[in-house]
């Protein structure tokens, strides 16, 4: 068995994860392959397809030495004996389970490619987030070529976008699930050795396959549930005069609860929380656990309600009409420090504003190219994209701050006040601005949960 690694899928997970593995394992060759030739070309250029603080520096160090990006999927499968599968697993949009179940077509086609291309025994590592017991199906697909032995492991990824490199370099834990057999134990050891070059031993946790697969869904569901819980409380704060930033701060001082993931905001976005919670809902339904399914479904429903609430409140502060008013949306990325706009709350808010006939202008430091594609279907002339926040604010009646980019806290708000029309409304959905200071400058201020 050789030590070289290939990852199928050169996306947000495949690229950064393999870059760090290559950095920390200079003796191994690491290949990242994809069917998307454009994406591979971007990985081989100075303009990487994924923006992550610290990523470009690592890629620069290792690309061409022991990290390679290629479209030769079959060739790399033959070359390498450890195969990660990091392809996308979006929510199914058609047929059985549409809107909840995972669409496993990309994962299955990868499994078929591995099975057909393999020239000897391989370890296959699920890096994508998958429904529990997918490894069983993976084994069945791989067995269509029984001349080679495939050991399937589950190694879900817990990195968050925007902090991916830090999360990879200093993970809370690395999870490896494997079959409890001799080959399984050997494969788990092989995989643990890759991480063991930089992750302390006690942080590499092993479980059975099904626990590993379910843990990934469980972790995302628990995180999403915290966001929905704090957002549900933010609605009650607005109704009662309590302040969600104070409530969350003090609740978080309880060491059993802890301070993280208690920020009220426009609701969770990103490619995974909604999809993974819905996947859990579908799994519960499949196993006849209706009450458990309803419970998790409410986490998503609460998230959608939060974005509606934001627009409802804006309307109630603007005489119930934003028609023909210029509304500047500050931030289109689903969170700061990423250009990723998948499931961004900004899209829902922009959509609702366009329905109200507002003249929307969107600005973002990193996400405008993605926003342009995303908003292409909006009615012509309804949304303008503007890289400069000052130009976006010029003549605006209201600013809705949707993404907590540091750039926005550092703006010259005095200048912005001069550029806007009165009464200049600033709606801070992230609680990251100094509202007292803005009020002093003459802004009318609103914030989520306050
Ligand atoms: P992505 O869409 O950015 O990347 C997936 C890539 O796989 C695409 O470039 C696509 O072209 C490629 N692909 C699809 N089918 C292929 C095939 N048959 N052969 C070769 N390449 C193929 O997705 P992502 O954000 O990297 O997510 C991938 C998986 O990782 C998902 O299951 C996701 O839930 C999980 N995950 C993502 C994150 C994250 O932060 N984005 C974090 C943890 C886990
Ligand atoms: C999340 C998880 O944090 C990762 O562990 C996981 O690997 C990843 O999903 C995945 O499976 O894809 P990510 O979506 O990149 O990572 O970003 P988060 O920092 O978790 O934020 C998700 C959303 O929740 C963002 O829209 C963020 O603004 C929102 N959020 C987060 C809040 O509104 N309040 C908070 O207190 C925290």
Coordinates of C-alpha atoms and ligand atoms in Angstrom, one line a residue:
X1 CA 0.0 0.0 0.0
X2 CA 1.4 3.5 -0.9
X3 CA 0.8 6.5 1.3
X4 CA -0.5 8.9 -1.4
X5 CA -3.8 10.5 -1.2
X6 CA -6.5 11.6 -3.6
X7 CA -9.6 13.7 -2.8
X8 CA -12.5 13.6 -5.2
X9 CA -14.2 17.0 -5.1
X10 CA -12.2 20.2 -5.2
X11 CA -14.7 22.4 -3.4
X12 CA -14.8 24.3 -0.1
X13 CA -13.9 21.1 1.8
X14 CA -11.6 19.2 -0.6
X15 CA -9.3 22.2 -1.4
X16 CA -8.5 23.5 2.1
X17 CA -8.5 20.1 3.8
X18 CA -6.1 18.6 1.3
X19 CA -3.9 21.7 1.3
X20 CA -3.4 21.4 5.1
X21 CA -2.9 17.6 4.9
X22 CA -0.2 18.2 2.2
X23 CA 1.4 20.9 4.3
X24 CA 1.7 18.6 7.3
X25 CA 2.6 15.4 5.3
X26 CA 5.4 16.5 3.0
X27 CA 6.3 12.9 2.2
X28 CA 2.9 12.1 0.8
X29 CA 1.7 13.2 -2.5
X30 CA -1.8 14.7 -2.3
X31 CA -4.1 15.0 -5.4
X32 CA -7.3 16.9 -5.5
X33 CA -9.5 16.0 -8.5
X34 CA -12.8 17.3 -9.9
X35 CA -15.1 16.9 -12.9
X36 CA -15.2 20.7 -13.0
X37 CA -12.2 21.6 -15.2
X38 CA -12.8 25.4 -14.5
X39 CA -12.5 24.8 -10.8
X40 CA -9.3 22.8 -11.2
X41 CA -7.8 25.5 -13.4
X42 CA -8.7 28.1 -10.7
X43 CA -6.9 26.0 -8.0
X44 CA -3.9 25.9 -10.3
X45 CA -4.0 29.7 -10.7
X46 CA -3.3 32.7 -8.4
X47 CA -7.1 33.3 -8.2
X48 CA -8.2 30.3 -6.0
X49 CA -11.9 29.4 -6.3
X50 CA -12.4 29.6 -2.5
X51 CA -11.6 32.6 -0.4
X52 CA -10.3 31.6 3.1
X53 CA -7.9 33.6 5.3
X54 CA -4.5 31.8 5.2
X55 CA -5.4 29.4 2.4
X56 CA -3.6 31.0 -0.5
X57 CA -0.4 31.1 1.5
X58 CA -0.5 27.4 2.2
X59 CA -1.4 26.5 -1.4
X60 CA 1.5 28.6 -2.6
X61 CA 3.8 26.7 -0.3
X62 CA 2.8 23.1 -1.3
X63 CA 1.2 23.3 -4.8
X64 CA 3.5 21.6 -7.3
X65 CA 5.6 20.1 -4.5
X66 CA 3.3 17.5 -3.0
X67 CA -0.2 19.0 -3.6
X68 CA -1.6 18.7 -7.1
X69 CA -5.0 19.7 -8.7
X70 CA -6.1 17.6 -11.6
X71 CA -9.1 16.5 -13.7
X72 CA -7.6 13.0 -14.2
X73 CA -9.8 11.3 -11.7
X74 CA -9.3 7.7 -12.8
X75 CA -5.5 8.1 -13.1
X76 CA -5.3 9.6 -9.6
X77 CA -7.5 6.8 -8.1
X78 CA -5.0 4.3 -9.6
X79 CA -2.0 6.2 -8.3
X80 CA -3.2 6.6 -4.7
X81 CA -4.4 4.0 -2.1
X82 CA -6.2 6.4 0.2
X83 CA -9.2 8.0 -1.5
X84 CA -11.2 10.8 0.2
X85 CA -14.7 11.5 -1.2
X86 CA -15.5 15.2 -0.7
X87 CA -18.2 15.8 -3.3
X88 CA -21.3 17.9 -2.7
X89 CA -24.4 16.3 -1.1
X90 CA -27.1 19.0 -1.5
X91 CA -30.7 18.6 -0.6
X92 CA -32.7 16.7 -3.1
X93 CA -34.9 18.9 -5.3
X94 CA -36.8 16.1 -7.0
X95 CA -38.6 12.8 -6.4
X96 CA -38.8 11.0 -3.0
X97 CA -37.7 13.1 -0.1
X98 CA -37.4 16.2 -2.2
X99 CA -36.7 19.2 0.0
X100 CA -35.3 17.1 2.8
X101 CA -33.2 14.0 1.8
X102 CA -29.6 14.3 0.5
X103 CA -29.1 14.1 -3.2
X104 CA -26.6 11.3 -3.3
X105 CA -26.0 11.2 -7.1
X106 CA -22.5 12.9 -7.0
X107 CA -21.5 10.6 -4.1
X108 CA -22.7 7.5 -5.9
X109 CA -21.1 8.4 -9.2
X110 CA -17.8 8.9 -7.3
X111 CA -18.2 5.4 -5.8
X112 CA -18.7 3.9 -9.2
X113 CA -15.7 5.7 -10.6
X114 CA -13.5 4.4 -7.8
X115 CA -14.8 0.9 -8.2
X116 CA -14.2 0.9 -12.0
X117 CA -10.8 2.6 -11.9
X118 CA -9.2 0.9 -8.9
X119 CA -6.3 -1.4 -9.7
X120 CA -5.7 -2.7 -6.2
X121 CA -7.1 -2.6 -2.6
X122 CA -8.0 0.9 -1.4
X123 CA -9.1 2.8 1.7
X124 CA -12.1 5.0 0.8
X125 CA -12.8 7.9 3.2
X126 CA -16.2 9.6 3.4
X127 CA -15.4 13.3 3.8
X128 CA -18.7 14.6 2.6
X129 CA -21.6 14.8 5.1
X130 CA -23.8 11.9 4.4
X131 CA -26.9 10.2 5.9
X132 CA -26.2 7.6 8.5
X133 CA -25.5 4.1 7.0
X134 CA -24.3 5.5 3.7
X135 CA -21.0 3.6 4.1
X136 CA -23.1 0.4 3.8
X137 CA -24.4 1.6 0.4
X138 CA -20.8 2.7 -0.6
X139 CA -19.5 -0.8 0.1
X140 CA -22.3 -2.3 -2.1
X141 CA -21.4 0.0 -5.0
X142 CA -17.7 -0.7 -4.5
X143 CA -18.3 -4.5 -4.5
X144 CA -19.4 -4.4 -8.1
X145 CA -15.7 -5.0 -8.7
X146 CA -15.0 -7.7 -6.1
X147 CA -11.4 -8.3 -7.3
X148 CA -10.2 -5.5 -5.0
X149 CA -10.9 -4.9 -1.3
X150 CA -12.2 -1.5 -0.3
X151 CA -12.4 -0.4 3.3
X152 CA -14.8 2.4 3.9
X153 CA -14.2 4.9 6.7
X154 CA -16.2 7.9 7.8
X155 CA -14.1 11.0 8.5
X156 CA -16.5 14.0 8.6
X157 CA -15.2 17.5 8.5
X158 CA -16.1 20.0 11.2
X159 CA -14.3 23.1 9.8
X160 CA -16.3 26.3 9.5
X161 CA -15.9 28.7 6.6
X162 CA -13.9 31.8 7.3
X163 CA -11.9 30.0 10.0
X164 CA -11.2 26.8 7.9
X165 CA -7.5 27.0 8.1
X166 CA -7.4 27.6 11.9
X167 CA -10.0 24.9 12.4
X168 CA -7.9 22.4 10.3
X169 CA -4.7 23.3 12.0
X170 CA -6.2 23.2 15.5
X171 CA -9.3 21.0 15.4
X172 CA -11.4 20.4 18.5
X173 CA -11.4 16.8 17.4
X174 CA -10.8 14.6 14.3
X175 CA -13.4 11.9 14.0
X176 CA -12.7 8.6 12.3
X177 CA -15.4 5.9 12.1
X178 CA -14.6 2.5 10.8
X179 CA -15.8 -1.1 10.7
X180 CA -14.9 -3.1 13.8
X181 CA -12.9 -5.6 11.8
X182 CA -9.1 -6.3 11.4
X183 CA -9.1 -4.4 8.0
X184 CA -11.2 -1.7 9.6
X185 CA -8.8 -1.2 12.5
X186 CA -5.8 -1.2 10.1
X187 CA -7.5 1.4 7.9
X188 CA -8.4 3.6 10.9
X189 CA -4.7 3.5 11.9
X190 CA -3.6 4.5 8.4
X191 CA -6.0 7.5 8.4
X192 CA -5.1 8.5 12.0
X193 CA -1.4 8.6 11.0
X194 CA -2.2 11.3 8.4
X195 CA -3.7 13.5 11.0
X196 CA -1.3 12.4 13.7
X197 CA 1.5 14.5 12.1
X198 CA 0.0 17.6 13.6
X199 CA -3.2 16.7 15.7
X200 CA -2.5 15.5 19.2
X201 CA -3.4 11.9 19.7
X202 CA -6.1 12.5 22.3
X203 CA -8.0 14.6 19.8
X204 CA -8.3 11.9 17.2
X205 CA -11.4 10.1 18.2
X206 CA -12.6 6.8 16.7
X207 CA -16.1 5.4 16.7
X208 CA -18.1 2.9 14.7
X209 CA -19.1 3.9 11.2
X210 CA -22.7 4.8 11.9
X211 CA -21.8 6.9 14.9
X212 CA -19.3 8.9 12.9
X213 CA -21.8 9.5 10.1
X214 CA -24.6 10.6 12.6
X215 CA -22.2 12.7 14.7
X216 CA -21.6 15.0 11.8
X217 CA -25.4 15.6 11.3
X218 CA -25.9 15.8 15.1
X219 CA -23.1 18.5 15.5
X220 CA -24.5 20.7 12.8
X221 CA -28.1 20.2 14.1
X222 CA -27.1 21.2 17.6
X223 CA -25.3 24.3 16.4
X224 CA -28.2 25.3 14.1
X225 CA -30.6 24.7 17.0
X226 CA -28.6 27.1 19.2
X227 CA -28.9 29.8 16.5
X228 CA -32.6 29.2 16.2
X229 CA -33.1 29.2 20.0
X230 CA -31.3 32.6 20.4
X231 CA -33.2 34.0 17.4
X232 CA -36.6 32.9 18.9
X233 CA -35.5 34.7 22.1
X234 CA -34.6 37.8 20.0
X235 CA -38.2 38.1 18.9
X236 CA -39.3 38.1 22.5
X237 CA -36.7 40.7 23.4
X238 CA -38.0 43.0 20.7
X239 CA -41.5 42.5 22.0
X240 CA -40.7 43.1 25.7
X241 CA -37.8 45.6 25.8
X242 CA -35.2 43.0 26.9
X243 CA -31.9 43.1 25.0
X244 CA -30.8 39.9 23.3
X245 CA -27.1 40.8 23.6
X246 CA -27.4 41.1 27.4
X247 CA -29.6 38.0 27.7
X248 CA -27.2 35.9 25.5
X249 CA -24.1 37.2 27.3
X250 CA -25.4 36.3 30.7
X251 CA -27.0 32.9 29.6
X252 CA -23.6 32.1 28.1
X253 CA -21.8 32.7 31.4
X254 CA -23.3 29.4 32.6
X255 CA -20.4 27.0 32.1
X256 CA -22.9 24.3 31.1
X257 CA -24.2 26.5 28.3
X258 CA -21.0 28.4 27.2
X259 CA -20.8 31.6 25.3
X260 CA -20.4 30.4 21.7
X261 CA -23.1 30.3 19.1
X262 CA -25.4 32.5 21.0
X263 CA -25.4 35.5 18.6
X264 CA -28.8 36.5 17.4
X265 CA -28.8 37.6 13.8
X266 CA -30.5 37.2 10.4
X267 CA -30.6 33.4 10.8
X268 CA -28.0 30.8 9.8
X269 CA -26.9 30.5 6.2
X270 CA -24.2 28.5 4.6
X271 CA -24.4 25.3 2.5
X272 CA -24.7 22.9 5.4
X273 CA -26.9 23.8 8.4
X274 CA -30.2 23.8 6.6
X275 CA -29.3 20.8 4.4
X276 CA -28.0 18.7 7.3
X277 CA -30.9 19.5 9.6
X278 CA -33.4 18.6 6.8
X279 CA -31.4 15.4 6.2
X280 CA -31.9 14.6 9.9
X281 CA -35.6 15.3 9.6
X282 CA -35.8 12.9 6.7
X283 CA -33.9 10.2 8.5
X284 CA -36.2 10.6 11.6
X285 CA -39.2 10.3 9.2
X286 CA -37.7 7.3 7.5
X287 CA -37.3 5.5 10.9
X288 CA -40.9 6.5 11.9
X289 CA -39.8 9.1 14.5
X290 CA -42.4 11.8 13.6
X291 CA -42.0 13.8 16.8
X292 CA -38.2 13.9 16.5
X293 CA -38.6 15.0 12.8
X294 CA -41.0 17.8 13.8
X295 CA -38.6 19.0 16.5
X296 CA -35.7 19.4 14.1
X297 CA -38.0 20.8 11.3
X298 CA -38.8 23.7 13.6
X299 CA -35.2 24.7 13.8
X300 CA -35.4 25.5 10.0
X301 CA -38.8 27.0 10.2
X302 CA -37.6 29.4 13.0
X303 CA -34.7 30.4 10.8
X304 CA -36.9 31.4 7.9
X305 CA -39.2 33.3 10.2
X306 CA -36.3 35.4 11.4
X307 CA -35.6 36.7 7.9
X308 CA -39.3 37.5 7.4
X309 CA -39.3 39.3 10.8
X310 CA -36.4 41.5 9.8
X311 CA -38.3 42.8 6.7
X312 CA -41.6 43.1 8.6
X313 CA -39.8 45.3 11.2
X314 CA -38.1 47.4 8.5
X315 CA -41.5 48.0 6.9
X316 CA -43.2 48.9 10.2
X317 CA -40.4 51.6 10.7
X318 CA -40.8 53.0 7.2
X319 CA -44.6 53.7 7.1
X320 CA -45.2 50.2 5.7
X321 CA -43.7 51.0 2.3
X322 CA -40.2 50.7 0.9
X323 CA -41.5 51.1 -2.7
X324 CA -39.0 53.2 -4.7
X325 CA -36.8 53.7 -1.6
X326 CA -33.2 53.0 -1.9
X327 CA -32.2 50.2 0.5
X328 CA -28.6 49.3 0.9
X329 CA -27.8 45.8 1.9
X330 CA -24.4 45.6 3.5
X331 CA -23.1 42.1 3.2
X332 CA -24.2 39.3 0.9
X333 CA -21.8 36.5 2.2
X334 CA -23.6 34.2 4.7
X335 CA -21.0 35.2 7.3
X336 CA -17.9 37.3 7.4
X337 CA -14.5 36.3 6.0
X338 CA -16.0 34.2 3.2
X339 CA -17.2 34.8 -0.3
X340 CA -19.6 32.0 0.0
X341 CA -23.3 33.0 -0.5
X342 CA -24.9 29.5 -0.3
X343 CA -28.2 29.8 1.6
X344 CA -27.3 33.3 2.6
X345 CA -30.0 35.1 4.6
X346 CA -29.3 38.2 2.5
X347 CA -30.8 36.5 -0.6
X348 CA -34.2 36.0 1.2
X349 CA -34.1 39.6 2.5
X350 CA -33.2 41.0 -0.9
X351 CA -36.0 38.9 -2.5
X352 CA -38.6 40.3 0.0
X353 CA -37.4 43.9 -0.5
X354 CA -37.6 43.5 -4.3
X355 CA -41.2 42.2 -3.9
X356 CA -41.9 45.4 -2.0
X357 CA -40.5 47.3 -5.0
X358 CA -37.5 48.7 -3.1
X359 CA -34.5 49.9 -5.1
X360 CA -32.0 47.5 -3.6
X361 CA -28.2 48.0 -3.7
X362 CA -26.0 45.2 -2.5
X363 CA -22.4 45.6 -1.4
X364 CA -19.9 43.1 0.0
X365 CA -16.1 43.0 0.2
X366 CA -15.7 39.4 -1.2
X367 CA -19.1 38.0 -2.4
X368 CA -20.1 40.3 -5.2
X369 CA -19.1 38.0 -8.1
X370 CA -21.1 35.2 -6.5
X371 CA -24.0 37.7 -5.7
X372 CA -24.1 38.8 -9.3
X373 CA -24.8 35.2 -10.5
X374 CA -27.2 34.6 -7.6
X375 CA -29.3 37.7 -8.3
X376 CA -29.3 37.4 -12.1
X377 CA -32.9 36.1 -12.0
X378 CA -34.2 39.2 -10.1
X379 CA -36.4 41.6 -12.2
X380 CA -34.2 43.8 -14.4
X381 CA -33.1 47.0 -12.6
X382 CA -34.3 45.9 -9.2
X383 CA -30.9 45.2 -7.7
X384 CA -27.7 47.1 -8.2
X385 CA -24.3 45.7 -7.1
X386 CA -21.8 48.2 -5.7
X387 CA -18.4 47.3 -4.4
X388 CA -18.0 50.6 -2.4
X389 CA -20.2 50.8 0.7
X390 CA -20.1 54.6 0.6
X391 CA -21.4 54.6 -3.0
X392 CA -24.0 52.1 -1.9
X393 CA -25.1 54.4 1.0
X394 CA -25.3 57.4 -1.3
X395 CA -28.9 58.6 -1.5
X396 CA -30.1 55.5 0.5
X397 CA -33.1 55.7 2.9
X398 CA -32.0 52.7 4.8
X399 CA -29.0 50.4 5.3
X400 CA -29.5 46.8 6.4
X401 CA -26.3 45.3 7.7
X402 CA -26.6 41.6 7.0
X403 CA -23.0 40.3 7.3
X404 CA -20.7 41.2 10.2
X405 CA -17.7 42.1 8.1
X406 CA -15.0 44.0 10.1
X407 CA -14.9 46.5 7.2
X408 CA -18.4 47.7 8.2
X409 CA -17.6 48.4 11.8
X410 CA -14.6 50.4 10.7
X411 CA -16.6 52.6 8.2
X412 CA -16.7 56.4 8.6
X413 CA -20.3 56.4 9.7
X414 CA -20.3 60.2 9.9
X415 CA -19.6 60.4 6.2
X416 CA -22.3 57.7 5.6
X417 CA -24.8 59.8 7.5
X418 CA -24.1 62.8 5.2
X419 CA -24.5 60.6 2.1
X420 CA -27.9 59.1 3.1
X421 CA -31.4 60.6 2.9
X422 CA -33.2 61.5 6.1
X423 CA -34.4 59.8 8.2
X424 CA -31.3 57.7 7.7
X425 CA -32.2 54.2 9.0
X426 CA -29.5 51.7 10.0
X427 CA -30.7 48.2 10.7
X428 CA -28.0 46.2 12.4
X429 CA -29.1 42.5 12.0
X430 CA -25.7 41.3 13.5
X431 CA -25.4 43.5 16.6
X432 CA -21.9 44.5 15.6
X433 CA -22.3 48.3 15.3
X434 CA -22.2 50.8 18.1
X435 CA -25.8 51.8 18.1
X436 CA -25.4 54.6 20.7
X437 CA -22.7 56.2 18.6
X438 CA -24.9 55.9 15.4
X439 CA -27.9 57.4 17.2
X440 CA -25.7 60.4 18.2
X441 CA -24.7 60.8 14.6
X442 CA -28.4 61.3 13.8
X443 CA -29.2 57.8 12.5
X444 CA -32.4 56.1 13.3
X445 CA -31.2 52.7 14.5
X446 CA -32.7 49.2 14.7
X447 CA -31.1 46.0 15.7
X448 CA -32.2 42.4 16.0
X449 CA -33.4 41.5 19.4
X450 CA -33.1 45.0 20.8
Ligands
LIG1 P1 -18.6 22.0 -3.2 O1 -19.8 22.1 -4.0 O2 -17.9 23.3 -2.9 O3 -17.6 21.0 -3.8 C1 -17.9 19.7 -4.3 C2 -17.1 19.4 -5.5 O4 -17.3 18.1 -5.9 C3 -17.5 20.3 -6.7 O5 -16.4 21.0 -7.2 C4 -18.0 19.3 -7.8 O6 -17.7 19.6 -9.1 C5 -17.3 18.0 -7.3 N1 -17.9 16.8 -7.8 C6 -19.2 16.4 -7.8 N2 -19.3 15.2 -8.3 C7 -18.1 14.7 -8.6 C8 -17.6 13.5 -9.2 N3 -18.4 12.5 -9.5 N4 -16.3 13.4 -9.4 C9 -15.4 14.5 -9.2 N5 -15.8 15.6 -8.6 C10 -17.2 15.8 -8.3 O7 -19.1 21.4 -1.8 P2 -18.3 21.5 -0.4 O8 -18.8 22.8 0.3 O9 -16.9 21.3 -0.5 O10 -19.0 20.3 0.4 C11 -18.7 19.0 0.1 C12 -19.2 18.1 1.2 O11 -18.5 18.5 2.4 C13 -20.7 18.2 1.5 O12 -21.2 17.0 1.8 C14 -20.7 19.1 2.7 O13 -21.9 18.9 3.5 C15 -19.5 18.7 3.4 N6 -18.9 19.8 4.3 C16 -18.8 21.1 3.8 C17 -18.3 22.0 4.7 C18 -18.1 23.5 4.2 O14 -17.7 24.3 5.0 N7 -18.4 23.8 3.0 C19 -17.9 21.7 6.0 C20 -18.1 20.4 6.4 C21 -18.6 19.4 5.6
LIG2 C1 -20.8 25.1 10.1 C2 -20.2 24.4 11.3 O1 -19.9 25.4 12.3 C3 -19.0 23.6 11.0 O2 -18.6 22.9 12.2 C4 -19.4 22.6 9.9 O3 -18.3 21.8 9.5 C5 -20.0 23.3 8.7 O4 -21.1 24.1 9.1 C6 -20.5 22.4 7.6 O5 -20.8 21.3 7.9 O6 -20.5 22.9 6.5 P1 -20.3 27.2 8.6 O7 -21.6 27.0 8.1 O8 -19.1 27.4 7.7 O9 -19.9 26.0 9.6 O10 -20.2 28.5 9.6 P2 -20.8 28.8 11.0 O11 -19.8 29.6 11.7 O12 -21.2 27.6 11.8 O13 -22.0 29.7 10.8 C7 -23.2 29.2 10.2 C8 -24.3 30.3 10.2 O14 -24.8 30.5 11.5 C9 -23.8 31.6 9.7 O15 -24.8 32.2 8.9 C10 -23.6 32.4 10.9 O16 -23.7 33.8 10.7 C11 -24.7 31.9 11.8 N1 -24.4 32.1 13.2 C12 -23.4 31.5 13.8 C13 -25.3 32.9 14.0 O17 -26.2 33.5 13.4 N2 -25.1 33.1 15.3 C14 -24.0 32.4 15.9 O18 -23.9 32.6 17.2 C15 -23.2 31.6 15.2

